[in-house]
PDB file of C-alpha atoms in Angstrom:
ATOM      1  CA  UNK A 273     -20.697  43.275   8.666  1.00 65.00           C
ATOM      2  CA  UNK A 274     -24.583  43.107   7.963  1.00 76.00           C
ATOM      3  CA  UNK A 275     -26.523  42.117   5.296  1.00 84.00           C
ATOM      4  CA  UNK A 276     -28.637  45.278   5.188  1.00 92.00           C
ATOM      5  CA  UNK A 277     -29.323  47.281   2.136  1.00 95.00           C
ATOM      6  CA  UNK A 278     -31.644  49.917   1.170  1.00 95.00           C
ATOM      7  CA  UNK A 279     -33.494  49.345  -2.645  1.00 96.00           C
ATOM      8  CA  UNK A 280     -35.451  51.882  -4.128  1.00 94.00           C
ATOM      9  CA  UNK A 281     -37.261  51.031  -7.540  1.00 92.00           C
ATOM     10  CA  UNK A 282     -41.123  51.693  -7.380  1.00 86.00           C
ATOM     11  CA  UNK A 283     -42.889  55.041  -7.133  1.00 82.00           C
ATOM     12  CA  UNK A 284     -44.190  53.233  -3.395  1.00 80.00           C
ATOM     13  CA  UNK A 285     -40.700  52.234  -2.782  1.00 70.00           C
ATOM     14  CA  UNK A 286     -38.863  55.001  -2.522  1.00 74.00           C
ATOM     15  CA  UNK A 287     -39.643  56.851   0.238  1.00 79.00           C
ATOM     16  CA  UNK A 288     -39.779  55.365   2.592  1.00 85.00           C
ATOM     17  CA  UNK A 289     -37.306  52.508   1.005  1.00 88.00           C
ATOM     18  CA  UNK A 290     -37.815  48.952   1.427  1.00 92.00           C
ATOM     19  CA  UNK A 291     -34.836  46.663   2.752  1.00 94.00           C
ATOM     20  CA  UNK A 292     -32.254  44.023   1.590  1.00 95.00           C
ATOM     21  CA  UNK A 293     -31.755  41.899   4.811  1.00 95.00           C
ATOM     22  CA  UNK A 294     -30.873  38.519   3.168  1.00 95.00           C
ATOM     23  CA  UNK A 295     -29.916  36.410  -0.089  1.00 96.00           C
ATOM     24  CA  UNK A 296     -33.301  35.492  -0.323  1.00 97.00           C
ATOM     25  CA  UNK A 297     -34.567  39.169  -0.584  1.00 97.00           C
ATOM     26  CA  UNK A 298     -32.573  39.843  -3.386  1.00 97.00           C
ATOM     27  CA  UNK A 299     -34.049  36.911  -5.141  1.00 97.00           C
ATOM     28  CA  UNK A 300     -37.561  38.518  -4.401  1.00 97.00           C
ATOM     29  CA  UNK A 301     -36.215  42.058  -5.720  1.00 97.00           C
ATOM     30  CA  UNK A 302     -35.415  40.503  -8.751  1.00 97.00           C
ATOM     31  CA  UNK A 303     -38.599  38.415  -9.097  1.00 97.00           C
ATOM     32  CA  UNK A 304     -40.526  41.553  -8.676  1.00 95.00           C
ATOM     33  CA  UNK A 305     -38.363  43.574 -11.064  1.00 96.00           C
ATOM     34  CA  UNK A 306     -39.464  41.130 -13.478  1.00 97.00           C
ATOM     35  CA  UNK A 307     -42.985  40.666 -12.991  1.00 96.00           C
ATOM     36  CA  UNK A 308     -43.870  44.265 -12.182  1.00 93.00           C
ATOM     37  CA  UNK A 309     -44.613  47.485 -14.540  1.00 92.00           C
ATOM     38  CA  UNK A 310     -42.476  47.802 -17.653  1.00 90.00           C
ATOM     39  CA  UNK A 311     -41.353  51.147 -16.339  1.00 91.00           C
ATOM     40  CA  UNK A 312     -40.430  50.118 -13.017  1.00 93.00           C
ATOM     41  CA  UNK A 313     -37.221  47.690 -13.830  1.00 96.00           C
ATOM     42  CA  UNK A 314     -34.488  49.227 -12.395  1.00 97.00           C
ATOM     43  CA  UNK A 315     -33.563  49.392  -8.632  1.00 96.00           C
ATOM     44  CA  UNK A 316     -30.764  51.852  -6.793  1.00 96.00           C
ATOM     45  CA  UNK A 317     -29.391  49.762  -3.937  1.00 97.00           C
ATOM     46  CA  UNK A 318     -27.425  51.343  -1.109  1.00 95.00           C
ATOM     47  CA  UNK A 319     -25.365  49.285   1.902  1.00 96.00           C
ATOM     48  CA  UNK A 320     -25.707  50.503   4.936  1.00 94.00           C
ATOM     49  CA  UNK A 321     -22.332  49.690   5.888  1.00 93.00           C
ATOM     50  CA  UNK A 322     -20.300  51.680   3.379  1.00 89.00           C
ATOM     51  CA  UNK A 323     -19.572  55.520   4.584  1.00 84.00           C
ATOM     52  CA  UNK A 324     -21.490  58.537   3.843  1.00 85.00           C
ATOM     53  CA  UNK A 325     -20.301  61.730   2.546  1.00 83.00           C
ATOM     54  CA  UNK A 326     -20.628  65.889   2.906  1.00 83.00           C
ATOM     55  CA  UNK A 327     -21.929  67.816   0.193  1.00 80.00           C
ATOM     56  CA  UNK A 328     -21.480  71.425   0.758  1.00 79.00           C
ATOM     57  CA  UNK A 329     -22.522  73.782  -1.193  1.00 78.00           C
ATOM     58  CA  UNK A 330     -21.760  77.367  -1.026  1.00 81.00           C
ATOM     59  CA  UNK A 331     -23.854  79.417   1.645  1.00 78.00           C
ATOM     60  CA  UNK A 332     -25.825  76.349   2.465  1.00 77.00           C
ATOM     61  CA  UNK A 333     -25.425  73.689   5.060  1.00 81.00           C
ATOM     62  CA  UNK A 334     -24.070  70.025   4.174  1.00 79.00           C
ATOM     63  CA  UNK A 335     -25.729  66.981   2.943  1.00 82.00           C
ATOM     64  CA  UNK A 336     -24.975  63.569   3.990  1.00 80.00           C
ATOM     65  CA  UNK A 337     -25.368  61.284   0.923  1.00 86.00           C
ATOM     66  CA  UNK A 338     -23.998  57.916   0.957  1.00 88.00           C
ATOM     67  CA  UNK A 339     -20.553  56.994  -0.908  1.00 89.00           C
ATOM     68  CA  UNK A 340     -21.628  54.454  -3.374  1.00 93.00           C
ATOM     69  CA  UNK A 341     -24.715  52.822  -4.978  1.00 95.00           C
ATOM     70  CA  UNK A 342     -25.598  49.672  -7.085  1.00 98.00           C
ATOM     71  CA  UNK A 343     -28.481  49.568  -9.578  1.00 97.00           C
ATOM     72  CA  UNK A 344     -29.799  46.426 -11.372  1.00 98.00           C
ATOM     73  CA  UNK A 345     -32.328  46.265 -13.942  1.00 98.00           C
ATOM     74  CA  UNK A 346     -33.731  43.645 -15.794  1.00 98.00           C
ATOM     75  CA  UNK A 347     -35.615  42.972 -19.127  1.00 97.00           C
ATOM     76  CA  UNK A 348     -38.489  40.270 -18.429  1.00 96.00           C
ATOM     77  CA  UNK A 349     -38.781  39.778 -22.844  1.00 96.00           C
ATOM     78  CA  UNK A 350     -34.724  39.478 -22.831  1.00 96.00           C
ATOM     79  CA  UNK A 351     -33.869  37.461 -19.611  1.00 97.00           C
ATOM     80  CA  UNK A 352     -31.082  39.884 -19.332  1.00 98.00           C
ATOM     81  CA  UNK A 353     -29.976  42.066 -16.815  1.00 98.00           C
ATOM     82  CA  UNK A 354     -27.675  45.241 -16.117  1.00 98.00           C
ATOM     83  CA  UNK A 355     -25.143  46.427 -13.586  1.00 98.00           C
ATOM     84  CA  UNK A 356     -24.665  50.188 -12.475  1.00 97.00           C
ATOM     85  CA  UNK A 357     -22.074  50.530  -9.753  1.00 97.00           C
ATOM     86  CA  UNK A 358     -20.945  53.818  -8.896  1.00 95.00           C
ATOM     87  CA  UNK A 359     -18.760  54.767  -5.681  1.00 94.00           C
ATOM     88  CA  UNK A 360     -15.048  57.411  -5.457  1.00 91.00           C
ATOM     89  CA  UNK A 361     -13.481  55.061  -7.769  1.00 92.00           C
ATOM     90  CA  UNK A 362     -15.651  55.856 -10.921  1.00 93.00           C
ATOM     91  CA  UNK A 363     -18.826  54.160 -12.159  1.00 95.00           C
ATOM     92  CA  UNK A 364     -18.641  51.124 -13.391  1.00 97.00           C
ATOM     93  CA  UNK A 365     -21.006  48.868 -16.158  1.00 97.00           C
ATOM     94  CA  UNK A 366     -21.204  45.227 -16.775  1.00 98.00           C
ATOM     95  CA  UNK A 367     -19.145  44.217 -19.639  1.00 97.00           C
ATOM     96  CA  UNK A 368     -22.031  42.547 -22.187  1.00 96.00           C
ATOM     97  CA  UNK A 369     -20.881  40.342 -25.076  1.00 95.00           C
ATOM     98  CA  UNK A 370     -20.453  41.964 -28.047  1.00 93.00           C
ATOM     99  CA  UNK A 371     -23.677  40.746 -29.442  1.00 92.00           C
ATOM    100  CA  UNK A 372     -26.249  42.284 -26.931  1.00 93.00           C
ATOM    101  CA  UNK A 373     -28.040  45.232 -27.572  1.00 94.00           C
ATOM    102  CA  UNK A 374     -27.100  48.976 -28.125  1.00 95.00           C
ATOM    103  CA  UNK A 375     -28.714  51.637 -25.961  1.00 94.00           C
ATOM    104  CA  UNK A 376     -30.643  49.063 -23.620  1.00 95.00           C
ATOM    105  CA  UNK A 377     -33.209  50.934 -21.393  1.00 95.00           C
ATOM    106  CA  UNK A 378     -34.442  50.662 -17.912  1.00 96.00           C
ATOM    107  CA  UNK A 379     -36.686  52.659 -15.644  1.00 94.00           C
ATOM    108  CA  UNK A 380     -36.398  53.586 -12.032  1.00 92.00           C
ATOM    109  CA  UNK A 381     -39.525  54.730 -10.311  1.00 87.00           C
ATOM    110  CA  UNK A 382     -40.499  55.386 -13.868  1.00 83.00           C
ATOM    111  CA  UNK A 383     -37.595  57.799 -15.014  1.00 90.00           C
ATOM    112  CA  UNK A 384     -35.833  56.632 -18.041  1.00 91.00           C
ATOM    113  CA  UNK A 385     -31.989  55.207 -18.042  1.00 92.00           C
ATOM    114  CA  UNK A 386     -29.866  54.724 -21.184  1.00 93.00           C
ATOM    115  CA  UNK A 387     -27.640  52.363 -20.531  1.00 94.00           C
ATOM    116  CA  UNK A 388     -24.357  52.769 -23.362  1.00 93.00           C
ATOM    117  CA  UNK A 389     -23.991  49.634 -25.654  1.00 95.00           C
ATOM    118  CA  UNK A 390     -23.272  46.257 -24.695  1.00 96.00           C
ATOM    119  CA  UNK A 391     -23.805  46.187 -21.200  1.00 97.00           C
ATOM    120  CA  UNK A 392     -26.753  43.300 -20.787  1.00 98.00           C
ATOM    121  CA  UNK A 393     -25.500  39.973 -19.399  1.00 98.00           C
ATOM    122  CA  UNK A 394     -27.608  37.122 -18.475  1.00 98.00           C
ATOM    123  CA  UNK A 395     -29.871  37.179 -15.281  1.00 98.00           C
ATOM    124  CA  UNK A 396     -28.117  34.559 -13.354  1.00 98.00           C
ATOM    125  CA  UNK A 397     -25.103  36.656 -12.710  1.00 98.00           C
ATOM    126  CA  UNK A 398     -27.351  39.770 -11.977  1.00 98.00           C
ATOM    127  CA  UNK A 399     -28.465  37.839  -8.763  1.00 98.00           C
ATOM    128  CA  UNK A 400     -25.315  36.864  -8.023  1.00 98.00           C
ATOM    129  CA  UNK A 401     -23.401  40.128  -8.301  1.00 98.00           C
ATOM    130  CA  UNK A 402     -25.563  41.275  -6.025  1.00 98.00           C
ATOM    131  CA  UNK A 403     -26.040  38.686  -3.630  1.00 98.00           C
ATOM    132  CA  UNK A 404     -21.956  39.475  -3.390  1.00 97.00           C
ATOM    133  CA  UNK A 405     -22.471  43.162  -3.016  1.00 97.00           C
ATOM    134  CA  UNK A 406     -24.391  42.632  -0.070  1.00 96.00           C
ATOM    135  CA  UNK A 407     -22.342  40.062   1.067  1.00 96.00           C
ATOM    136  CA  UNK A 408     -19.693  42.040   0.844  1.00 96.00           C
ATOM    137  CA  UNK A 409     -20.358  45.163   2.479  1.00 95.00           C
ATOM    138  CA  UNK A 410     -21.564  47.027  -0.759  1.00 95.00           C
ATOM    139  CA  UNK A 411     -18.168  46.733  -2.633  1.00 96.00           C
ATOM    140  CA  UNK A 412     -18.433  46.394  -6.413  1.00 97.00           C
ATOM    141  CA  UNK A 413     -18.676  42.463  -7.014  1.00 98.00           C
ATOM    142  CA  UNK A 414     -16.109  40.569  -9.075  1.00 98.00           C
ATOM    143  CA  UNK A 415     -18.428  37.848  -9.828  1.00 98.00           C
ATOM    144  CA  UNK A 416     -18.817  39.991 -13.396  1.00 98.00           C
ATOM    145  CA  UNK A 417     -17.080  41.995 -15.664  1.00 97.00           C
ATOM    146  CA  UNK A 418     -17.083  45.258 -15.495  1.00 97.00           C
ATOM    147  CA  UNK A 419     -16.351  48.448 -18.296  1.00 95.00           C
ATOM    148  CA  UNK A 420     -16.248  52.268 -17.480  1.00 89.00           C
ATOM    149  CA  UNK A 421     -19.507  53.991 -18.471  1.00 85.00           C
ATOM    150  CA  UNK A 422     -18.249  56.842 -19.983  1.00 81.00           C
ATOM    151  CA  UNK A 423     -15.276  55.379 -21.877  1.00 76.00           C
ATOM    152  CA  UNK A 424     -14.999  53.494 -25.167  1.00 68.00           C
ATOM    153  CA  UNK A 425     -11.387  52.435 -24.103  1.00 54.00           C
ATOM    154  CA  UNK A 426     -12.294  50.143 -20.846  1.00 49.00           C
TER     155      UNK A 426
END
C-alpha cells in the first residue's frame, strides 16, 4: 500500500494536481489551507490505491472516475475543521458537537460548499483523520465521528 494521494484545492492546483506522498505533506496541506485565500479552504483528496469506476452514459463512451474522495476544509478565525468523505457506501460528515456552527462554509478552488449543521470539529483531528486515510489506503478514518450528510436521523 502507498502513501500517495492526489489533493486538489487551489485554482493552480487542480490541474495538474499536486501530491500527498507522506504524513508530513498533509501537515503542509493543512498549513497552507490555513494561511492561504479565504476562498481557497477546502481540498478534494483522492488515493491512488482505491479502484476507479465506469460512467457510461447513453451513446457516449465511458469515464473512469475514481470510487471515493475525502475533502477537508478548515476555518483559520475558528481553528476548526470539516470532513467530507464520500465513496459506494454513502457520504459521510464529521459529527460536530452540538454547539458548533450551522451552515459552516468552505471553498474549493473558489466554488462555494455548505456544509449542513454541526459538522466542525477541532483541527487536531482534521490532520489526523487524514493522516489515517492515507495511511490507510483512502478508507474513511475512524479516528472521528462521522453523520450522514443528507440525513437528520444519523
Amino acid at each position: 500500500m502507498s502513501l500517495r494521494a492526489e489533493v486538489r484545492y487551489r485554482r493552480d492546483r487542480i490541474e495538474p494536481p499536486d501530491y500527498l506522498d507522506s504524513l508530513e505533506d498533509v501537515d503542509v496541506l493543512i498549513e497552507e489551507l490555513l494561511t492561504g485565500p479565504v476562498n481557497e479552504n477546502l481540498a478534494q483528496i483522492i488515493h491512488l490505491d482505491r479502484e476507479t469506476v465506469v460512467l457510461k452514459y447513453p451513446g457516449g463512451p465511458g469515464t473512469e472516475v475514481p470510487d471515493h474522495q475525502l475533502q477537508v476544509g478548515v476555518d483559520r478565525d475558528f481553528q476548526v475543521g470539516v470532513l467530507l468523505f464520500i465513496d459506494r457506501g454513502g457520504n459521510f460528515v464529521t459529527a460536530g458537537p452540538p454547539d458548533s456552527r450551522n451552515a459552516p462554509e468552505y471553498y474549493l478552488a473558489g466554488h462555494w460548499t455548505r456544509f449542513r449543521d454541526q459538522v466542525e470539529i477541532p483541527l487536531g483531528p482534521v490532520r489526523e483523520a487524514v493522516k489515517e486515510f492515507l495511511t490507510s489506503g483512502g478508507q474513511r478514518p475512524t479516528c472521528v465521528s462521522w453523520k450522514n450528510q443528507y440525513l437528520d436521523d444519523d
